[in-house]
Coordinates of N, CA and C in Angstrom, one line a residue:
M1 N -10.3 3.5 -2.1 CA -9.5 2.2 -2.1 C -9.1 1.9 -0.7
P2 N -9.0 0.6 -0.4 CA -8.7 0.2 1.0 C -7.2 0.4 1.3
S3 N -6.9 0.5 2.6 CA -5.6 0.5 3.1 C -5.5 -0.2 4.4
I4 N -4.3 -0.6 4.8 CA -4.0 -1.1 6.1 C -3.0 -0.3 6.9
D5 N -3.1 -0.3 8.2 CA -2.1 0.4 9.0 C -1.0 -0.6 9.5
R6 N 0.2 -0.3 9.2 CA 1.3 -1.1 9.6 C 2.2 -0.3 10.5
A7 N 1.9 -0.3 11.8 CA 2.7 0.4 12.8 C 2.8 1.9 12.4
G8 N 1.7 2.5 12.0 CA 1.6 3.9 11.6 C 1.9 4.2 10.2
V9 N 2.3 3.2 9.4 CA 2.5 3.4 8.0 C 1.3 2.8 7.2
S10 N 0.7 3.7 6.4 CA -0.5 3.3 5.6 C 0.0 2.6 4.4
I11 N -0.6 1.4 4.1 CA -0.3 0.6 2.9 C -1.5 0.5 2.1
H12 N -1.5 1.1 0.9 CA -2.6 1.1 0.0 C -2.6 -0.2 -0.9
Y13 N -3.8 -0.7 -1.0 CA -4.0 -1.9 -1.9 C -5.3 -1.9 -2.6
E14 N -5.4 -2.7 -3.6 CA -6.6 -2.7 -4.5 C -6.9 -4.2 -4.8
I15 N -8.2 -4.5 -5.0 CA -8.6 -5.8 -5.4 C -9.5 -5.7 -6.6
H16 N -9.1 -6.4 -7.7 CA -9.9 -6.4 -8.9 C -10.2 -7.8 -9.3
G17 N -11.4 -8.1 -9.7 CA -11.8 -9.4 -10.1 C -12.7 -10.1 -9.1
P18 N -13.2 -11.3 -9.5 CA -14.2 -12.0 -8.7 C -13.6 -12.5 -7.4
D19 N -14.4 -12.6 -6.3 CA -13.9 -13.1 -5.0 C -13.5 -14.6 -5.2
T20 N -14.1 -15.3 -6.1 CA -13.8 -16.7 -6.3 C -12.6 -17.0 -7.2
G21 N -12.1 -15.9 -7.8 CA -11.0 -16.1 -8.7 C -9.7 -16.4 -8.0
P22 N -8.8 -17.2 -8.7 CA -7.5 -17.5 -8.1 C -6.7 -16.3 -7.8
P23 N -6.2 -16.0 -6.6 CA -5.6 -14.7 -6.3 C -4.2 -14.6 -6.9
I24 N -3.9 -13.4 -7.4 CA -2.5 -13.0 -7.8 C -2.1 -11.7 -7.2
L25 N -1.0 -11.7 -6.5 CA -0.5 -10.5 -5.9 C 0.6 -9.9 -6.8
L26 N 0.4 -8.7 -7.3 CA 1.4 -8.1 -8.2 C 2.1 -6.9 -7.5
S27 N 3.4 -6.9 -7.6 CA 4.2 -5.8 -6.9 C 4.9 -5.0 -8.0
H28 N 4.8 -3.7 -7.9 CA 5.4 -2.8 -8.9 C 6.9 -2.6 -8.8
G29 N 7.5 -1.9 -9.7 CA 8.9 -1.6 -9.7 C 9.2 -0.4 -8.9
Y30 N 10.5 -0.2 -8.6 CA 10.9 1.0 -7.9 C 10.5 2.3 -8.7
G31 N 9.9 3.2 -7.9 CA 9.5 4.5 -8.5 C 8.2 4.4 -9.3
A32 N 7.6 3.2 -9.3 CA 6.3 3.0 -10.0 C 5.2 2.9 -8.9
T33 N 4.0 2.5 -9.3 CA 2.9 2.3 -8.4 C 2.0 1.2 -9.0
A34 N 0.9 0.9 -8.3 CA 0.0 -0.1 -8.8 C -0.6 0.2 -10.2
R35 N -0.5 1.5 -10.6 CA -1.1 1.9 -11.9 C -0.4 1.2 -13.0
M36 N 0.9 0.7 -12.8 CA 1.6 0.1 -13.9 C 0.9 -1.2 -14.3
W37 N 0.0 -1.8 -13.5 CA -0.7 -3.0 -13.8 C -2.1 -2.9 -14.4
D38 N -2.5 -1.7 -14.7 CA -3.8 -1.5 -15.2 C -4.1 -2.3 -16.4
G39 N -3.2 -2.5 -17.3 CA -3.4 -3.3 -18.5 C -3.6 -4.8 -18.1
Q40 N -3.0 -5.2 -17.0 CA -3.2 -6.6 -16.6 C -4.5 -6.8 -15.9
V41 N -5.0 -5.7 -15.2 CA -6.3 -5.8 -14.7 C -7.4 -5.9 -15.8
A42 N -7.2 -5.2 -16.9 CA -8.1 -5.2 -18.0 C -8.1 -6.6 -18.6
A43 N -6.9 -7.3 -18.7 CA -6.8 -8.5 -19.3 C -7.2 -9.7 -18.5
F44 N -7.0 -9.7 -17.2 CA -7.2 -10.9 -16.4 C -8.2 -10.8 -15.3
A45 N -8.8 -9.6 -15.0 CA -9.7 -9.5 -13.8 C -11.1 -10.1 -14.1
D46 N -11.3 -10.6 -15.3 CA -12.6 -11.3 -15.6 C -12.6 -12.7 -14.9
R47 N -11.4 -13.3 -14.7 CA -11.3 -14.6 -14.2 C -10.5 -14.7 -12.9
W48 N -9.4 -13.9 -12.9 CA -8.5 -14.0 -11.8 C -8.8 -12.9 -10.8
R49 N -8.4 -13.0 -9.5 CA -8.5 -12.0 -8.5 C -7.1 -11.3 -8.3
L50 N -7.0 -10.1 -8.9 CA -5.8 -9.4 -8.9 C -5.7 -8.5 -7.7
I51 N -4.6 -8.6 -6.9 CA -4.4 -7.8 -5.8 C -3.2 -7.0 -6.1
L52 N -3.3 -5.7 -6.1 CA -2.3 -4.7 -6.3 C -2.0 -3.9 -5.1
W53 N -0.8 -3.4 -5.0 CA -0.5 -2.5 -3.8 C 0.6 -1.6 -4.1
D54 N 0.7 -0.5 -3.3 CA 1.8 0.5 -3.4 C 2.8 0.2 -2.3
M55 N 4.0 0.0 -2.6 CA 5.1 -0.2 -1.6 C 5.3 1.1 -0.8
R56 N 5.9 0.9 0.4 CA 6.2 2.0 1.2 C 7.0 3.1 0.5
G57 N 6.6 4.3 0.7 CA 7.3 5.4 0.0 C 6.8 5.7 -1.4
H58 N 5.9 4.8 -1.9 CA 5.4 4.9 -3.3 C 3.8 5.2 -3.3
G59 N 3.4 5.9 -4.3 CA 2.0 6.0 -4.6 C 1.2 6.5 -3.4
Q60 N 0.1 5.8 -3.1 CA -0.8 6.3 -2.0 C -0.4 5.7 -0.7
S61 N 0.6 4.9 -0.6 CA 1.1 4.4 0.7 C 1.9 5.4 1.4
G62 N 2.1 5.2 2.7 CA 2.8 6.2 3.5 C 4.3 6.4 3.2
D63 N 4.8 7.5 3.6 CA 6.2 7.9 3.3 C 6.8 8.3 4.6
P64 N 7.0 7.4 5.5 CA 7.6 7.8 6.8 C 8.9 8.4 6.8
H65 N 9.2 9.3 7.8 CA 10.5 10.0 7.8 C 11.6 9.1 8.3
D66 N 11.3 8.1 9.2 CA 12.3 7.2 9.8 C 12.9 6.3 8.7
P67 N 14.2 6.4 8.5 CA 14.9 5.5 7.5 C 14.7 4.0 7.9
A68 N 14.5 3.7 9.2 CA 14.3 2.3 9.6 C 13.0 1.7 9.2
A69 N 12.1 2.6 8.7 CA 10.8 2.2 8.3 C 10.7 1.6 6.9
Y70 N 11.9 1.5 6.3 CA 12.0 1.0 4.9 C 13.0 -0.2 4.9
S71 N 12.5 -1.3 4.5 CA 13.4 -2.5 4.4 C 12.7 -3.6 3.6
Q72 N 13.6 -4.5 3.1 CA 13.0 -5.7 2.4 C 12.1 -6.5 3.4
A73 N 12.5 -6.7 4.6 CA 11.8 -7.5 5.5 C 10.4 -6.8 5.8
L74 N 10.4 -5.5 6.0 CA 9.1 -4.8 6.2 C 8.2 -4.9 5.0
S75 N 8.8 -4.8 3.8 CA 8.0 -4.9 2.6 C 7.4 -6.3 2.4
V76 N 8.1 -7.4 2.8 CA 7.6 -8.7 2.7 C 6.5 -8.9 3.7
A77 N 6.7 -8.3 4.9 CA 5.6 -8.3 5.9 C 4.4 -7.5 5.4
D78 N 4.6 -6.4 4.7 CA 3.5 -5.7 4.1 C 2.7 -6.6 3.1
M79 N 3.4 -7.3 2.3 CA 2.8 -8.2 1.3 C 1.9 -9.2 2.1
A80 N 2.4 -9.8 3.1 CA 1.6 -10.8 3.9 C 0.4 -10.1 4.5
A81 N 0.6 -8.9 5.0 CA -0.5 -8.2 5.6 C -1.6 -7.9 4.6
V82 N -1.2 -7.5 3.4 CA -2.2 -7.3 2.3 C -3.0 -8.5 2.0
L83 N -2.3 -9.7 1.9 CA -3.0 -10.9 1.6 C -3.9 -11.3 2.8
D84 N -3.5 -11.0 4.0 CA -4.4 -11.3 5.2 C -5.6 -10.4 5.1
A85 N -5.4 -9.1 4.7 CA -6.6 -8.2 4.7 C -7.5 -8.7 3.6
C86 N -7.1 -9.3 2.6 CA -7.9 -9.8 1.5 C -8.5 -11.2 1.8
G87 N -8.1 -11.8 2.9 CA -8.5 -13.1 3.2 C -7.9 -14.2 2.4
V88 N -6.7 -14.0 1.9 CA -6.0 -14.9 1.0 C -4.9 -15.6 1.8
E89 N -4.9 -16.9 1.8 CA -3.8 -17.6 2.5 C -2.7 -17.9 1.6
R90 N -3.0 -18.2 0.3 CA -2.0 -18.6 -0.7 C -2.3 -18.0 -2.0
A91 N -1.2 -17.5 -2.7 CA -1.5 -16.7 -3.9 C -0.3 -17.0 -4.9
I92 N -0.6 -16.6 -6.2 CA 0.5 -16.5 -7.2 C 1.1 -15.1 -6.9
I93 N 2.4 -15.1 -6.8 CA 3.1 -13.9 -6.4 C 4.0 -13.5 -7.6
G94 N 3.8 -12.2 -8.0 CA 4.5 -11.7 -9.2 C 4.9 -10.3 -9.0
G95 N 6.0 -9.9 -9.8 CA 6.4 -8.5 -9.7 C 7.4 -8.2 -10.7
L96 N 7.6 -6.9 -11.0 CA 8.5 -6.4 -12.0 C 9.6 -5.7 -11.3
S97 N 10.9 -5.9 -11.7 CA 12.0 -5.2 -11.2 C 12.1 -5.3 -9.6
L98 N 12.0 -4.2 -8.9 CA 12.0 -4.3 -7.4 C 10.9 -5.2 -6.9
G99 N 9.7 -5.2 -7.6 CA 8.6 -6.0 -7.3 C 9.0 -7.5 -7.4
G100 N 9.8 -7.9 -8.4 CA 10.2 -9.2 -8.5 C 11.2 -9.6 -7.4
V101 N 12.1 -8.7 -7.0 CA 13.0 -9.0 -5.9 C 12.1 -9.2 -4.6
M102 N 11.1 -8.4 -4.4 CA 10.3 -8.6 -3.2 C 9.5 -9.9 -3.3
S103 N 9.1 -10.3 -4.5 CA 8.4 -11.6 -4.7 C 9.3 -12.8 -4.3
L104 N 10.6 -12.7 -4.7 CA 11.6 -13.7 -4.3 C 11.8 -13.7 -2.8
A105 N 11.8 -12.5 -2.2 CA 12.0 -12.4 -0.8 C 10.8 -12.9 0.0
F106 N 9.6 -12.7 -0.6 CA 8.4 -13.2 0.0 C 8.4 -14.8 0.0
H107 N 8.8 -15.3 -1.1 CA 8.9 -16.8 -1.2 C 9.9 -17.3 -0.2
L108 N 11.1 -16.7 0.0 CA 12.1 -17.1 0.9 C 11.6 -17.1 2.3
A109 N 10.8 -16.1 2.7 CA 10.3 -15.9 4.0 C 9.0 -16.8 4.3
Q110 N 8.1 -16.9 3.3 CA 6.9 -17.6 3.5 C 6.5 -18.5 2.3
P111 N 7.3 -19.5 2.1 CA 7.1 -20.3 0.9 C 5.7 -21.0 0.9
E112 N 5.2 -21.3 2.0 CA 3.9 -22.0 2.1 C 2.7 -21.1 1.6
R113 N 3.0 -19.8 1.4 CA 1.9 -18.9 0.9 C 2.0 -18.7 -0.6
V114 N 3.0 -19.3 -1.2 CA 3.3 -19.0 -2.7 C 2.8 -20.2 -3.5
R115 N 1.8 -20.0 -4.4 CA 1.4 -21.0 -5.3 C 2.3 -21.1 -6.5
A116 N 2.7 -20.0 -7.0 CA 3.6 -19.9 -8.1 C 4.3 -18.5 -8.1
L117 N 5.3 -18.4 -8.9 CA 6.1 -17.1 -9.0 C 6.1 -16.6 -10.4
M118 N 5.9 -15.3 -10.6 CA 6.1 -14.6 -11.9 C 7.1 -13.5 -11.7
L119 N 8.3 -13.6 -12.3 CA 9.4 -12.7 -12.1 C 9.6 -12.0 -13.5
F120 N 9.3 -10.7 -13.5 CA 9.3 -9.9 -14.7 C 10.5 -8.9 -14.7
D121 N 11.4 -8.9 -15.7 CA 12.4 -7.9 -15.8 C 13.1 -7.6 -14.4
T122 N 13.6 -8.7 -13.8 CA 14.1 -8.5 -12.5 C 15.4 -9.4 -12.3
G123 N 16.0 -9.4 -11.2 CA 17.1 -10.2 -10.9 C 17.1 -10.6 -9.4
P124 N 18.0 -11.6 -9.1 CA 18.1 -12.1 -7.7 C 19.1 -11.4 -6.8
G125 N 19.7 -10.3 -7.3 CA 20.7 -9.7 -6.5 C 22.1 -10.3 -6.9
F126 N 23.1 -10.0 -6.1 CA 24.5 -10.3 -6.4 C 25.1 -11.2 -5.2
R127 N 25.8 -12.2 -5.6 CA 26.6 -12.9 -4.6 C 27.9 -12.2 -4.3
N128 N 28.4 -11.5 -5.2 CA 29.7 -10.8 -5.1 C 29.5 -9.6 -4.3
P129 N 30.3 -9.4 -3.1 CA 30.1 -8.2 -2.3 C 30.4 -6.9 -3.0
E130 N 31.4 -7.0 -3.9 CA 31.8 -5.8 -4.6 C 30.7 -5.3 -5.6
A131 N 30.0 -6.3 -6.2 CA 28.9 -6.0 -7.1 C 27.8 -5.4 -6.3
R132 N 27.5 -5.9 -5.1 CA 26.5 -5.3 -4.2 C 26.9 -3.9 -3.8
R133 N 28.1 -3.7 -3.5 CA 28.6 -2.4 -3.1 C 28.3 -1.3 -4.2
Q134 N 28.6 -1.7 -5.4 CA 28.4 -0.8 -6.6 C 26.9 -0.5 -6.8
W135 N 26.1 -1.6 -6.7 CA 24.7 -1.4 -6.8 C 24.2 -0.5 -5.7
N136 N 24.6 -0.6 -4.5 CA 24.2 0.2 -3.4 C 24.6 1.6 -3.5
Q137 N 25.8 1.8 -4.1 CA 26.2 3.2 -4.4 C 25.3 3.9 -5.4
R138 N 24.8 3.2 -6.4 CA 23.8 3.7 -7.3 C 22.5 4.0 -6.6
A139 N 22.1 3.2 -5.7 CA 20.9 3.4 -5.0 C 21.0 4.6 -4.1
E140 N 22.1 4.8 -3.5 CA 22.4 6.0 -2.6 C 22.4 7.2 -3.5
A141 N 23.0 7.2 -4.6 CA 23.0 8.3 -5.5 C 21.6 8.7 -6.0
R142 N 20.8 7.7 -6.2 CA 19.4 8.0 -6.6 C 18.7 8.7 -5.4
A143 N 18.9 8.2 -4.2 CA 18.2 8.8 -3.1 C 18.7 10.2 -2.9
R144 N 19.9 10.5 -3.0 CA 20.4 11.9 -2.9 C 19.9 12.8 -4.0
Q145 N 19.8 12.3 -5.2 CA 19.2 13.1 -6.3 C 17.8 13.5 -5.9
L146 N 17.0 12.5 -5.4 CA 15.6 12.8 -5.1 C 15.5 13.9 -4.0
E147 N 16.4 13.7 -3.0 CA 16.4 14.7 -1.9 C 16.8 16.1 -2.3
K148 N 17.7 16.2 -3.3 CA 18.2 17.4 -3.8 C 17.2 18.1 -4.8
Q149 N 16.7 17.3 -5.7 CA 15.9 17.8 -6.8 C 14.4 17.6 -6.8
G150 N 14.0 16.6 -5.9 CA 12.6 16.4 -5.8 C 12.0 15.4 -6.8
L151 N 10.7 15.2 -6.8 CA 10.1 14.2 -7.7 C 10.2 14.6 -9.2
A152 N 10.3 15.8 -9.5 CA 10.4 16.2 -10.9 C 11.6 15.5 -11.6
E153 N 12.6 15.2 -10.8 CA 13.8 14.6 -11.3 C 13.9 13.1 -11.0
A154 N 12.8 12.5 -10.7 CA 12.8 11.1 -10.2 C 13.3 10.2 -11.3
G155 N 13.1 10.5 -12.5 CA 13.6 9.6 -13.6 C 12.9 8.3 -13.7
G156 N 13.5 7.3 -14.4 CA 12.9 6.0 -14.5 C 12.3 5.8 -15.9
G157 N 11.7 4.6 -16.0 CA 11.2 4.2 -17.3 C 9.7 4.4 -17.4
A158 N 9.1 3.8 -18.4 CA 7.6 4.0 -18.7 C 6.8 3.7 -17.5
E159 N 7.1 2.7 -16.7 CA 6.3 2.3 -15.6 C 6.2 3.4 -14.5
T160 N 7.3 4.2 -14.4 CA 7.3 5.2 -13.3 C 6.5 6.4 -13.7
R161 N 6.1 6.6 -15.0 CA 5.4 7.8 -15.4 C 3.9 7.6 -15.2
L162 N 3.4 6.5 -14.7 CA 2.0 6.2 -14.6 C 1.4 6.6 -13.2
G163 N 2.3 6.7 -12.3 CA 1.8 6.9 -10.9 C 2.2 8.2 -10.3
R164 N 1.7 8.6 -9.2 CA 2.0 9.8 -8.4 C 2.4 9.4 -7.0
H165 N 3.4 10.1 -6.4 CA 3.9 9.8 -5.1 C 3.7 10.9 -4.1
R166 N 3.7 10.6 -2.9 CA 3.5 11.6 -1.8 C 4.7 12.5 -1.7
S167 N 5.9 12.0 -1.8 CA 7.1 12.8 -1.6 C 8.3 12.2 -2.2
A168 N 9.3 13.0 -2.5 CA 10.6 12.5 -2.9 C 11.3 11.8 -1.7
Q169 N 11.0 12.3 -0.5 CA 11.5 11.6 0.7 C 11.2 10.2 0.8
G170 N 9.9 9.8 0.4 CA 9.5 8.4 0.5 C 10.3 7.6 -0.5
L171 N 10.5 8.1 -1.7 CA 11.3 7.3 -2.7 C 12.7 7.2 -2.3
A172 N 13.3 8.2 -1.7 CA 14.7 8.2 -1.2 C 14.8 7.1 -0.1
G173 N 13.8 7.1 0.8 CA 13.9 6.1 1.9 C 13.8 4.7 1.3
A174 N 12.9 4.5 0.3 CA 12.8 3.2 -0.4 C 14.1 2.8 -1.1
A175 N 14.8 3.8 -1.7 CA 16.0 3.4 -2.4 C 17.1 2.9 -1.4
R176 N 17.2 3.6 -0.3 CA 18.2 3.2 0.7 C 17.8 1.9 1.4
G177 N 16.5 1.7 1.7 CA 16.1 0.6 2.6 C 15.6 -0.6 1.8
M178 N 15.1 -0.4 0.6 CA 14.4 -1.5 -0.1 C 15.2 -1.9 -1.5
L179 N 15.7 -0.9 -2.1 CA 16.4 -1.1 -3.4 C 17.8 -1.6 -3.1
A180 N 18.4 -1.1 -2.1 CA 19.8 -1.6 -1.7 C 19.8 -3.1 -1.3
Q181 N 20.9 -3.7 -1.5 CA 21.1 -5.1 -1.2 C 22.2 -5.4 -0.2
Y182 N 21.9 -6.3 0.7 CA 22.9 -6.4 1.8 C 23.4 -7.8 2.0
D183 N 22.9 -8.8 1.2 CA 23.4 -10.2 1.3 C 23.0 -10.9 0.1
S184 N 23.4 -12.2 0.0 CA 23.2 -13.0 -1.2 C 22.1 -14.0 -1.0
S185 N 21.2 -13.8 0.0 CA 20.2 -14.8 0.4 C 19.2 -15.1 -0.8
L186 N 18.9 -14.1 -1.6 CA 17.9 -14.4 -2.7 C 18.5 -15.2 -3.8
I187 N 19.7 -14.8 -4.2 CA 20.4 -15.6 -5.3 C 20.7 -17.0 -4.8
D188 N 21.1 -17.2 -3.6 CA 21.4 -18.5 -3.0 C 20.1 -19.4 -2.9
S189 N 19.0 -18.7 -2.8 CA 17.7 -19.5 -2.6 C 17.2 -20.1 -3.9
L190 N 17.7 -19.7 -5.1 CA 17.0 -20.0 -6.4 C 16.9 -21.5 -6.6
P191 N 18.0 -22.3 -6.3 CA 17.8 -23.8 -6.5 C 16.8 -24.5 -5.6
T192 N 16.4 -23.8 -4.5 CA 15.4 -24.4 -3.6 C 14.0 -24.1 -4.0
L193 N 13.7 -23.3 -5.0 CA 12.4 -22.9 -5.3 C 11.6 -24.2 -5.9
A194 N 10.5 -24.4 -5.3 CA 9.8 -25.7 -5.6 C 8.4 -25.4 -6.1
V195 N 8.1 -24.2 -6.7 CA 6.8 -23.8 -7.2 C 7.0 -23.4 -8.7
P196 N 5.9 -23.6 -9.5 CA 6.0 -23.2 -10.9 C 6.5 -21.7 -11.0
T197 N 7.4 -21.4 -11.8 CA 8.0 -20.1 -11.9 C 8.1 -19.7 -13.4
L198 N 7.6 -18.4 -13.7 CA 7.8 -17.8 -14.9 C 8.8 -16.7 -14.8
V199 N 9.9 -16.8 -15.7 CA 10.9 -15.7 -15.7 C 10.7 -15.1 -17.1
L200 N 10.3 -13.8 -17.1 CA 10.0 -13.1 -18.3 C 10.8 -11.8 -18.4
V201 N 11.4 -11.5 -19.5 CA 12.2 -10.3 -19.7 C 12.0 -9.7 -21.1
G202 N 12.1 -8.4 -21.2 CA 12.1 -7.7 -22.5 C 13.4 -7.9 -23.2
A203 N 13.4 -8.2 -24.5 CA 14.6 -8.5 -25.3 C 15.5 -7.3 -25.3
E204 N 15.0 -6.1 -25.0 CA 15.8 -4.9 -25.0 C 16.2 -4.4 -23.6
D205 N 15.8 -5.2 -22.6 CA 16.2 -4.9 -21.2 C 17.6 -5.4 -20.9
K206 N 18.6 -4.7 -21.4 CA 19.9 -5.2 -21.4 C 20.5 -5.4 -20.0
N207 N 20.0 -4.6 -19.0 CA 20.5 -4.8 -17.7 C 20.0 -6.0 -17.0
F208 N 19.0 -6.7 -17.5 CA 18.4 -7.8 -16.8 C 18.3 -9.1 -17.7
L209 N 18.9 -9.1 -18.9 CA 18.9 -10.3 -19.7 C 19.7 -11.4 -19.1
A210 N 20.9 -11.1 -18.6 CA 21.7 -12.1 -18.0 C 21.1 -12.6 -16.7
A211 N 20.5 -11.7 -15.9 CA 19.8 -12.1 -14.7 C 18.7 -13.1 -15.0
A212 N 17.9 -12.8 -16.1 CA 16.9 -13.7 -16.4 C 17.4 -15.1 -16.8
D213 N 18.5 -15.1 -17.6 CA 19.1 -16.4 -18.0 C 19.6 -17.1 -16.7
Y214 N 20.2 -16.4 -15.8 CA 20.7 -17.1 -14.6 C 19.5 -17.7 -13.8
M215 N 18.5 -16.9 -13.5 CA 17.4 -17.4 -12.8 C 16.7 -18.6 -13.4
A216 N 16.5 -18.5 -14.7 CA 15.9 -19.6 -15.5 C 16.7 -20.9 -15.4
G217 N 18.1 -20.7 -15.3 CA 18.9 -21.9 -15.2 C 19.0 -22.5 -13.8
K218 N 18.8 -21.6 -12.8 CA 18.9 -22.1 -11.4 C 17.6 -22.5 -10.8
I219 N 16.5 -22.0 -11.2 CA 15.2 -22.3 -10.6 C 14.7 -23.6 -11.3
P220 N 14.5 -24.7 -10.5 CA 14.1 -25.9 -11.1 C 12.8 -25.8 -11.9
G221 N 12.8 -26.2 -13.2 CA 11.6 -26.2 -14.0 C 11.1 -24.8 -14.4
A222 N 11.8 -23.8 -14.2 CA 11.4 -22.4 -14.6 C 11.1 -22.3 -16.1
Q223 N 10.1 -21.6 -16.4 CA 9.8 -21.2 -17.8 C 10.4 -19.8 -18.1
K224 N 11.1 -19.7 -19.2 CA 11.6 -18.4 -19.5 C 11.0 -17.9 -20.8
I225 N 10.6 -16.6 -20.8 CA 10.0 -16.0 -22.0 C 10.8 -14.7 -22.2
V226 N 11.2 -14.4 -23.5 CA 11.8 -13.2 -23.9 C 10.8 -12.5 -24.8
I227 N 10.4 -11.2 -24.4 CA 9.4 -10.5 -25.2 C 10.1 -9.6 -26.2
P228 N 10.0 -9.8 -27.5 CA 10.7 -9.0 -28.5 C 10.1 -7.6 -28.5
G229 N 11.0 -6.6 -28.7 CA 10.6 -5.2 -28.8 C 10.2 -4.6 -27.5
A230 N 10.6 -5.2 -26.4 CA 10.2 -4.7 -25.0 C 11.5 -4.4 -24.3
G231 N 11.4 -3.3 -23.5 CA 12.5 -2.9 -22.6 C 12.2 -3.4 -21.2
H232 N 12.5 -2.5 -20.2 CA 12.4 -2.9 -18.8 C 11.0 -3.1 -18.4
A233 N 10.1 -2.3 -18.9 CA 8.6 -2.4 -18.6 C 8.0 -3.3 -19.7
A234 N 8.2 -4.5 -19.7 CA 7.7 -5.4 -20.8 C 6.2 -5.4 -20.9
N235 N 5.5 -5.2 -19.8 CA 4.0 -5.2 -19.8 C 3.5 -4.0 -20.4
L236 N 4.2 -2.9 -20.4 CA 3.8 -1.6 -21.1 C 4.3 -1.5 -22.5
D237 N 5.5 -2.0 -22.7 CA 6.1 -1.9 -24.1 C 5.4 -2.8 -25.1
Q238 N 5.1 -4.0 -24.6 CA 4.5 -5.0 -25.5 C 3.3 -5.7 -24.8
P239 N 2.2 -5.0 -24.5 CA 1.2 -5.6 -23.6 C 0.6 -6.8 -24.2
E240 N 0.3 -6.9 -25.4 CA -0.3 -8.1 -26.0 C 0.6 -9.3 -25.8
L241 N 1.8 -9.2 -26.2 CA 2.7 -10.3 -26.0 C 2.9 -10.7 -24.6
F242 N 3.1 -9.7 -23.7 CA 3.2 -9.9 -22.3 C 2.0 -10.7 -21.7
N243 N 0.8 -10.2 -22.0 CA -0.4 -10.8 -21.5 C -0.6 -12.2 -22.0
R244 N -0.2 -12.4 -23.3 CA -0.3 -13.8 -23.8 C 0.6 -14.8 -23.1
A245 N 1.8 -14.3 -22.8 CA 2.8 -15.2 -22.1 C 2.3 -15.5 -20.7
V246 N 1.8 -14.5 -20.0 CA 1.3 -14.7 -18.7 C 0.0 -15.6 -18.7
A247 N -0.9 -15.4 -19.6 CA -2.1 -16.2 -19.7 C -1.7 -17.7 -19.9
E248 N -0.7 -17.9 -20.8 CA -0.3 -19.3 -21.0 C 0.2 -19.9 -19.7
F249 N 1.0 -19.2 -19.0 CA 1.6 -19.7 -17.7 C 0.5 -19.9 -16.7
L250 N -0.5 -19.0 -16.6 CA -1.6 -19.2 -15.7 C -2.4 -20.3 -16.0
A251 N -2.7 -20.5 -17.3 CA -3.5 -21.7 -17.8 C -2.9 -23.0 -17.4
G252 N -1.5 -23.0 -17.4 CA -0.9 -24.2 -17.0 C -1.0 -24.6 -15.5
L253 N -1.3 -23.5 -14.7 CA -1.5 -23.8 -13.3 C -2.8 -24.4 -13.0
L254 N -3.7 -24.3 -13.9 CA -5.1 -24.8 -13.7 C -5.3 -26.2 -14.2
Q255 N -4.3 -26.7 -14.9 CA -4.4 -28.0 -15.5 C -4.1 -29.1 -14.4

């Protein structure tokens, strides 16, 4: 599988589907890898060009020692570099959980490259500084647990059990630099989104139901879908319902 070098950090990516298919860049959740999208490759790669990648510290991508090598801005730049490597100027940008956060951040940084957004089981962060502080405390605790106990104690949901990582150090760096939140720029940007947007959440994903409601209410024209019987990894918990919802959204883009 191909990779690109980003200032010494290798970024793994994959392309599935015809070169002429409309491109979709999918970003995985924290602690997961591109493998969490295998079911979507099977469902959509006959018509669409699916571009998957592993974030810094995850999967087959690099796990640098330098804490400064992990950040939201660097991840957004990685996404742009992956699209460049694929010869794609503009794409449908989608992601689950942390991948959804990065999708919003990508739109904020480079809106001209976003044809549409698909936000799965994710949220836009917090406007309240105290809420961000508490979130960041949990991210730091996750990082310390990884450093102390290693990958065997990485935890997480169904999506995290499908991939393999280079090191616990990489995931710890990602928790501190990419999972942590430092401002309200993403939540503040929601009313300015001017592309078709799908907000999808599992009915049992209690931590993100309110976030999905909020995003759907703030993003102009957003479509909201709740998948019954699904938790945080809606695409794995209810693949048929998830794929049907995504297929209907994508079909609408072609009209």
